[in-house]
XYZ file of C-alpha atoms in Angstrom:
191
model
C 50.419 115.373 22.447
C 48.658 116.487 25.369
C 46.240 119.476 24.797
C 47.077 122.643 26.596
C 45.591 123.041 30.019
C 42.680 125.286 30.522
C 43.250 128.587 32.263
C 46.689 129.994 32.482
C 49.121 128.628 30.406
C 53.067 128.652 30.644
C 52.819 130.989 27.574
C 50.599 133.423 25.982
C 48.311 130.917 24.111
C 47.896 127.023 23.376
C 50.434 127.029 20.528
C 52.857 129.001 22.250
C 52.807 126.257 24.982
C 52.888 123.364 22.422
C 55.996 125.205 20.885
C 57.699 125.882 24.340
C 57.146 122.018 25.462
C 58.401 120.995 21.954
C 61.734 122.797 22.347
C 62.019 121.894 25.941
C 61.737 118.367 24.867
C 64.405 118.736 22.380
C 66.787 120.008 25.007
C 65.850 117.301 27.378
C 66.628 114.843 24.829
C 69.794 116.018 23.391
C 71.328 116.823 26.579
C 70.020 114.334 28.961
C 68.859 117.165 31.690
C 67.795 120.554 31.905
C 67.015 123.211 34.462
C 63.665 125.084 34.286
C 61.172 126.217 36.337
C 59.216 123.907 38.319
C 55.927 124.400 36.419
C 57.531 123.969 33.085
C 59.335 120.573 34.648
C 55.793 119.485 35.707
C 54.374 120.118 32.115
C 57.356 118.703 30.252
C 57.048 115.439 32.079
C 53.740 114.135 30.493
C 54.835 115.489 27.235
C 58.370 113.584 27.047
C 57.535 110.358 28.472
C 55.214 109.097 25.665
C 57.778 110.141 23.365
C 60.425 107.874 24.887
C 57.556 105.036 24.903
C 57.486 105.644 21.346
C 61.107 105.384 20.886
C 61.214 102.023 22.576
C 58.747 100.507 20.365
C 60.512 101.954 17.442
C 59.400 101.726 13.899
C 58.764 104.335 11.106
C 54.950 105.214 12.079
C 56.299 105.899 15.764
C 59.307 108.266 14.102
C 56.871 110.471 12.271
C 54.707 110.614 15.260
C 57.498 112.152 17.447
C 58.663 113.991 14.804
C 55.121 115.743 14.234
C 55.184 116.050 18.126
C 58.875 117.635 18.252
C 57.838 119.800 15.243
C 60.345 118.592 12.983
C 59.132 118.792 9.455
C 61.643 116.706 7.478
C 64.321 114.372 8.993
C 66.382 114.316 5.640
C 66.827 118.080 5.857
C 66.537 118.801 9.403
C 66.665 116.356 12.117
C 66.601 118.601 15.112
C 70.246 118.786 15.869
C 70.285 114.716 15.692
C 67.494 114.460 18.588
C 65.436 111.979 16.510
C 68.445 109.652 16.024
C 69.606 110.180 19.559
C 66.091 109.287 20.956
C 65.618 106.169 18.641
C 69.183 104.737 18.463
C 70.586 105.475 21.900
C 67.705 106.143 24.507
C 64.969 104.297 23.310
C 67.174 100.940 23.337
C 68.316 101.835 26.735
C 64.894 101.966 28.287
C 63.816 98.685 26.769
C 63.363 96.970 30.101
C 61.937 100.207 31.832
C 58.142 99.957 31.913
C 57.825 103.920 32.511
C 58.847 106.859 34.701
C 61.737 107.811 32.516
C 62.317 111.086 33.801
C 62.995 112.592 37.439
C 62.458 116.291 38.836
C 64.773 117.579 41.229
C 63.704 120.894 42.942
C 66.254 123.568 43.299
C 66.465 126.854 45.192
C 64.623 129.983 43.726
C 66.019 131.860 40.740
C 67.915 134.713 41.650
C 66.305 137.501 39.454
C 62.744 136.808 40.228
C 62.668 134.206 42.771
C 61.152 131.696 40.693
C 61.044 127.965 42.071
C 63.748 126.404 39.848
C 64.076 122.743 39.000
C 65.966 120.085 37.028
C 64.430 117.629 34.972
C 66.321 114.812 33.497
C 66.191 111.314 32.104
C 66.551 109.002 34.801
C 69.273 106.617 33.386
C 71.000 109.778 31.826
C 74.213 109.519 33.656
C 74.395 105.545 32.918
C 73.702 106.107 29.356
C 76.490 109.057 29.091
C 78.729 106.509 31.350
C 78.240 103.529 28.953
C 79.082 105.866 26.169
C 82.421 107.181 28.071
C 83.012 103.408 29.160
C 83.141 102.217 25.445
C 85.224 104.791 24.657
C 87.582 104.240 27.529
C 87.691 100.431 27.082
C 88.511 101.016 23.199
C 91.196 103.207 24.626
C 92.295 100.455 26.824
C 92.439 97.996 24.110
C 94.587 100.160 22.127
C 96.933 100.647 24.623
C 97.163 97.077 25.641
C 97.772 96.189 21.970
C 100.506 98.973 21.662
C 102.150 97.302 24.898
C 101.910 93.905 23.414
C 103.507 94.896 20.354
C 106.303 96.626 22.207
C 106.818 93.987 24.456
C 107.392 91.591 21.617
C 109.841 93.708 19.804
C 112.170 93.937 23.020
C 111.871 90.351 23.603
C 113.223 89.720 19.915
C 116.163 92.458 20.288
C 117.874 90.638 23.016
C 117.757 87.397 20.931
C 119.383 89.004 18.136
C 121.745 90.762 20.485
C 122.665 87.426 21.924
C 123.208 85.935 18.536
C 125.098 88.916 17.763
C 127.187 88.659 20.919
C 127.912 84.725 20.305
C 128.760 85.706 16.717
C 131.001 88.528 18.084
C 132.979 85.828 20.575
C 133.127 83.331 17.836
C 134.737 85.823 15.579
C 137.008 87.077 18.248
C 137.904 83.306 19.020
C 138.755 82.622 15.576
C 140.737 85.845 15.118
C 142.736 84.648 18.113
C 143.160 81.335 16.829
C 144.280 82.982 13.490
C 147.121 85.009 15.383
C 148.048 82.094 17.261
C 148.671 80.193 13.930
C 150.358 83.179 12.492
C 152.625 83.253 15.560
C 153.442 79.597 15.220
C 154.026 79.954 11.544
C 156.444 82.865 12.205
C 158.127 81.186 14.738
C 158.815 78.022 12.778
C 159.951 79.722 9.915
């Protein structure tokens, strides 16, 4: 974790700045992007990018280092809302081919209340990660719809065949009934 800068800090002390950056990093990992002041966004970038690099590498040691940096005490009881799992299972593998530069800062207009310059910091491929999850869900839905349509198309195809068989059986029954009537009529005429 980078040491707090000398001089004016984001919070009142170095400890407060570390806590604030850890909370901002948790929110960034959880949501894929956050809106904050430009100063906080500039401080957050060198704080969170090494965490993503450790998530790319994986392993227990890197996981524990990230937990210590994000101030998550025990993952068995508290995982920070699934932040560690999301970082190591989704975000890290998504950036496996990317050598660095995982975040982008987009400057926004000034904040309405105090005119502070605002910025949005987000993971570079956060949209594609969210899109992949959405695409996988929609692909599963499409497969389920196709399977149900396939089952429905098989059932109506079987019904007309049965209907044709029933129709031929009905026509055969009618023909045999007509023959029986004719034979009855012939036998009654002969008597």
